[in-house]
Amino acid sequence: MKTYIPKNDEQNWVVVDATNVPLGRLATLIASRIRGKHRPDFTPNIIQGDFVVVLNAEKVALTGNKLDGKVYTRYTGYQGGLKTETARQALAKHPERVIEHAVFGMLPKGRQGRAMHSRLKVYAGEAHPHAAQKPQTLEVK
């Protein structure tokens, strides 16, 4: 049985500036880019999307009351170990994880989604170490 291998299998690198862009709008754009849905030969079972580099993660916008109303929870594994954190605290401590969490929720669940998640590179500031890949700039509307 032969598997389908796309003819156009180059993987591009894209840079997105998150300054003053709403988190949900940014996450949907990134998730569809990583998944490869912008390509005419999109196949759901093949990872053929782009690598996405996100800059200025600390300047992402959260609309409405989400800075104080949105709560991230995690469990340590111990009894009574439920830790909560508001979006304001998360952006102050580790702004990269806020975008990673939003995008990861929009990717497919399972082995393929975890493999796609490694194509996302998020940085809090302007600098990134991926200049050698010659990434193209992507505008968020």
PDB file of C-alpha atoms in Angstrom:
ATOM      1  CA  MET A   1       0.000   0.000   0.000  1.00  0.00           C
ATOM      2  CA  LYS A   2       1.466   3.328  -1.047  1.00  0.00           C
ATOM      3  CA  THR A   3       1.054   6.412   1.048  1.00  0.00           C
ATOM      4  CA  TYR A   4       0.383   9.783  -0.472  1.00  0.00           C
ATOM      5  CA  ILE A   5       3.354  12.120  -0.356  1.00  0.00           C
ATOM      6  CA  PRO A   6       2.592  15.704  -1.347  1.00  0.00           C
ATOM      7  CA  LYS A   7       4.580  17.090  -4.267  1.00  0.00           C
ATOM      8  CA  ASN A   8       4.896  20.532  -2.693  1.00  0.00           C
ATOM      9  CA  ASP A   9       6.366  19.513   0.648  1.00  0.00           C
ATOM     10  CA  GLU A  10       8.496  22.555   1.470  1.00  0.00           C
ATOM     11  CA  GLN A  11       7.938  23.930   4.936  1.00  0.00           C
ATOM     12  CA  ASN A  12       8.086  27.688   5.220  1.00  0.00           C
ATOM     13  CA  TRP A  13       8.925  29.775   8.256  1.00  0.00           C
ATOM     14  CA  VAL A  14       6.581  32.625   9.140  1.00  0.00           C
ATOM     15  CA  VAL A  15       7.009  35.466  11.662  1.00  0.00           C
ATOM     16  CA  VAL A  16       3.947  36.965  13.372  1.00  0.00           C
ATOM     17  CA  ASP A  17       4.030  40.099  15.535  1.00  0.00           C
ATOM     18  CA  ALA A  18       1.548  39.763  18.412  1.00  0.00           C
ATOM     19  CA  THR A  19       1.535  43.438  19.407  1.00  0.00           C
ATOM     20  CA  ASN A  20      -2.061  44.587  20.157  1.00  0.00           C
ATOM     21  CA  VAL A  21      -3.597  41.543  18.407  1.00  0.00           C
ATOM     22  CA  PRO A  22      -6.447  39.779  20.249  1.00  0.00           C
ATOM     23  CA  LEU A  23      -5.347  36.394  21.592  1.00  0.00           C
ATOM     24  CA  GLY A  24      -8.103  34.338  19.936  1.00  0.00           C
ATOM     25  CA  ARG A  25      -7.638  35.927  16.515  1.00  0.00           C
ATOM     26  CA  LEU A  26      -3.898  35.322  16.738  1.00  0.00           C
ATOM     27  CA  ALA A  27      -4.307  31.719  17.914  1.00  0.00           C
ATOM     28  CA  THR A  28      -6.708  30.750  15.109  1.00  0.00           C
ATOM     29  CA  LEU A  29      -4.376  32.195  12.479  1.00  0.00           C
ATOM     30  CA  ILE A  30      -1.364  30.368  13.953  1.00  0.00           C
ATOM     31  CA  ALA A  31      -3.202  27.054  14.389  1.00  0.00           C
ATOM     32  CA  SER A  32      -4.462  26.984  10.800  1.00  0.00           C
ATOM     33  CA  ARG A  33      -0.971  27.929   9.533  1.00  0.00           C
ATOM     34  CA  ILE A  34       0.705  25.148  11.554  1.00  0.00           C
ATOM     35  CA  ARG A  35      -1.924  22.670  10.424  1.00  0.00           C
ATOM     36  CA  GLY A  36      -1.445  23.596   6.749  1.00  0.00           C
ATOM     37  CA  LYS A  37      -5.035  24.608   6.010  1.00  0.00           C
ATOM     38  CA  HIS A  38      -3.853  27.551   3.909  1.00  0.00           C
ATOM     39  CA  ARG A  39      -2.412  25.181   1.304  1.00  0.00           C
ATOM     40  CA  PRO A  40      -4.409  23.976  -1.712  1.00  0.00           C
ATOM     41  CA  ASP A  41      -3.153  20.392  -1.180  1.00  0.00           C
ATOM     42  CA  PHE A  42      -4.177  20.237   2.517  1.00  0.00           C
ATOM     43  CA  THR A  43      -4.460  16.672   3.791  1.00  0.00           C
ATOM     44  CA  PRO A  44      -5.664  16.175   7.379  1.00  0.00           C
ATOM     45  CA  ASN A  45      -3.456  13.178   8.144  1.00  0.00           C
ATOM     46  CA  ILE A  46      -0.168  14.699   6.915  1.00  0.00           C
ATOM     47  CA  ILE A  47       1.765  17.381   8.758  1.00  0.00           C
ATOM     48  CA  GLN A  48       2.638  19.866   6.030  1.00  0.00           C
ATOM     49  CA  GLY A  49       2.088  23.236   7.667  1.00  0.00           C
ATOM     50  CA  ASP A  50       4.514  26.049   8.336  1.00  0.00           C
ATOM     51  CA  PHE A  51       6.780  26.796  11.260  1.00  0.00           C
ATOM     52  CA  VAL A  52       5.463  29.879  13.069  1.00  0.00           C
ATOM     53  CA  VAL A  53       7.598  32.281  15.109  1.00  0.00           C
ATOM     54  CA  VAL A  54       5.614  34.652  17.346  1.00  0.00           C
ATOM     55  CA  LEU A  55       7.255  37.844  18.600  1.00  0.00           C
ATOM     56  CA  ASN A  56       6.180  40.291  21.354  1.00  0.00           C
ATOM     57  CA  ALA A  57       4.091  37.746  23.249  1.00  0.00           C
ATOM     58  CA  GLU A  58       3.874  40.027  26.278  1.00  0.00           C
ATOM     59  CA  LYS A  59       2.033  42.660  24.195  1.00  0.00           C
ATOM     60  CA  VAL A  60      -0.853  40.402  23.100  1.00  0.00           C
ATOM     61  CA  ALA A  61      -4.297  41.896  23.735  1.00  0.00           C
ATOM     62  CA  LEU A  62      -7.027  40.302  25.809  1.00  0.00           C
ATOM     63  CA  THR A  63     -10.410  41.925  25.279  1.00  0.00           C
ATOM     64  CA  GLY A  64     -13.120  42.526  27.859  1.00  0.00           C
ATOM     65  CA  ASN A  65     -12.518  41.291  31.400  1.00  0.00           C
ATOM     66  CA  LYS A  66     -10.279  38.394  30.339  1.00  0.00           C
ATOM     67  CA  LEU A  67      -7.142  39.695  32.076  1.00  0.00           C
ATOM     68  CA  ASP A  68      -8.756  39.059  35.464  1.00  0.00           C
ATOM     69  CA  GLY A  69     -11.611  36.719  34.523  1.00  0.00           C
ATOM     70  CA  LYS A  70      -9.688  34.091  32.516  1.00  0.00           C
ATOM     71  CA  VAL A  71      -8.177  31.534  34.879  1.00  0.00           C
ATOM     72  CA  TYR A  72      -5.590  28.900  33.981  1.00  0.00           C
ATOM     73  CA  THR A  73      -5.637  25.815  36.212  1.00  0.00           C
ATOM     74  CA  ARG A  74      -3.161  22.978  36.583  1.00  0.00           C
ATOM     75  CA  TYR A  75      -2.828  20.065  38.948  1.00  0.00           C
ATOM     76  CA  THR A  76       0.469  19.225  40.642  1.00  0.00           C
ATOM     77  CA  GLY A  77      -0.381  15.588  41.297  1.00  0.00           C
ATOM     78  CA  TYR A  78      -0.571  15.945  45.059  1.00  0.00           C
ATOM     79  CA  GLN A  79      -3.670  16.167  47.225  1.00  0.00           C
ATOM     80  CA  GLY A  80      -4.971  19.724  47.268  1.00  0.00           C
ATOM     81  CA  GLY A  81      -2.485  20.624  44.557  1.00  0.00           C
ATOM     82  CA  LEU A  82      -4.826  22.533  42.253  1.00  0.00           C
ATOM     83  CA  LYS A  83      -2.994  25.711  41.218  1.00  0.00           C
ATOM     84  CA  THR A  84      -4.842  28.612  39.595  1.00  0.00           C
ATOM     85  CA  GLU A  85      -3.490  31.675  37.853  1.00  0.00           C
ATOM     86  CA  THR A  86      -5.263  34.579  36.129  1.00  0.00           C
ATOM     87  CA  ALA A  87      -4.314  35.701  32.646  1.00  0.00           C
ATOM     88  CA  ARG A  88      -2.781  38.889  34.086  1.00  0.00           C
ATOM     89  CA  GLN A  89      -0.453  36.846  36.328  1.00  0.00           C
ATOM     90  CA  ALA A  90       0.395  34.443  33.494  1.00  0.00           C
ATOM     91  CA  LEU A  91       1.272  37.286  31.103  1.00  0.00           C
ATOM     92  CA  ALA A  92       3.485  38.869  33.740  1.00  0.00           C
ATOM     93  CA  LYS A  93       5.296  35.614  34.601  1.00  0.00           C
ATOM     94  CA  HIS A  94       5.521  33.706  31.319  1.00  0.00           C
ATOM     95  CA  PRO A  95       3.768  35.382  28.363  1.00  0.00           C
ATOM     96  CA  GLU A  96       4.888  32.688  25.910  1.00  0.00           C
ATOM     97  CA  ARG A  97       2.763  30.035  27.607  1.00  0.00           C
ATOM     98  CA  VAL A  98      -0.460  32.040  27.187  1.00  0.00           C
ATOM     99  CA  ILE A  99      -0.157  31.921  23.388  1.00  0.00           C
ATOM    100  CA  GLU A 100       1.088  28.312  23.408  1.00  0.00           C
ATOM    101  CA  HIS A 101      -1.893  27.245  25.528  1.00  0.00           C
ATOM    102  CA  ALA A 102      -4.380  28.959  23.203  1.00  0.00           C
ATOM    103  CA  VAL A 103      -2.855  27.466  20.044  1.00  0.00           C
ATOM    104  CA  PHE A 104      -2.432  23.974  21.529  1.00  0.00           C
ATOM    105  CA  GLY A 105      -6.153  23.860  22.297  1.00  0.00           C
ATOM    106  CA  MET A 106      -6.921  24.481  18.610  1.00  0.00           C
ATOM    107  CA  LEU A 107      -4.657  21.749  17.233  1.00  0.00           C
ATOM    108  CA  PRO A 108      -5.797  18.123  16.787  1.00  0.00           C
ATOM    109  CA  LYS A 109      -5.689  15.976  19.873  1.00  0.00           C
ATOM    110  CA  GLY A 110      -3.278  13.044  19.967  1.00  0.00           C
ATOM    111  CA  ARG A 111       0.110  12.210  18.528  1.00  0.00           C
ATOM    112  CA  GLN A 112      -0.244  14.392  15.442  1.00  0.00           C
ATOM    113  CA  GLY A 113      -1.286  17.474  17.409  1.00  0.00           C
ATOM    114  CA  ARG A 114       1.674  17.119  19.754  1.00  0.00           C
ATOM    115  CA  ALA A 115       4.004  16.870  16.754  1.00  0.00           C
ATOM    116  CA  MET A 116       2.438  20.005  15.252  1.00  0.00           C
ATOM    117  CA  HIS A 117       2.880  21.861  18.541  1.00  0.00           C
ATOM    118  CA  SER A 118       6.657  21.661  18.149  1.00  0.00           C
ATOM    119  CA  ARG A 119       6.365  23.912  15.062  1.00  0.00           C
ATOM    120  CA  LEU A 120       5.359  26.874  17.221  1.00  0.00           C
ATOM    121  CA  LYS A 121       8.134  29.127  18.554  1.00  0.00           C
ATOM    122  CA  VAL A 122       7.007  31.942  20.870  1.00  0.00           C
ATOM    123  CA  TYR A 123       9.228  34.724  22.223  1.00  0.00           C
ATOM    124  CA  ALA A 124       8.332  37.475  24.708  1.00  0.00           C
ATOM    125  CA  GLY A 125      10.375  40.178  22.957  1.00  0.00           C
ATOM    126  CA  GLU A 126      11.516  41.198  19.489  1.00  0.00           C
ATOM    127  CA  ALA A 127      14.585  38.942  19.171  1.00  0.00           C
ATOM    128  CA  HIS A 128      14.486  35.368  17.869  1.00  0.00           C
ATOM    129  CA  PRO A 129      17.218  32.886  16.859  1.00  0.00           C
ATOM    130  CA  HIS A 130      15.571  31.767  13.601  1.00  0.00           C
ATOM    131  CA  ALA A 131      17.045  34.324  11.186  1.00  0.00           C
ATOM    132  CA  ALA A 132      18.914  31.575   9.317  1.00  0.00           C
ATOM    133  CA  GLN A 133      15.588  30.078   8.169  1.00  0.00           C
ATOM    134  CA  LYS A 134      14.702  33.381   6.415  1.00  0.00           C
ATOM    135  CA  PRO A 135      11.159  33.649   7.790  1.00  0.00           C
ATOM    136  CA  GLN A 136       8.530  35.699   5.950  1.00  0.00           C
ATOM    137  CA  THR A 137       6.397  38.240   7.779  1.00  0.00           C
ATOM    138  CA  LEU A 138       2.704  37.460   8.142  1.00  0.00           C
ATOM    139  CA  GLU A 139       0.232  40.291   8.792  1.00  0.00           C
ATOM    140  CA  VAL A 140      -2.672  39.734  11.164  1.00  0.00           C
ATOM    141  CA  LYS A 141      -5.809  41.535  10.033  1.00  0.00           C
TER     142      LYS A 141
END
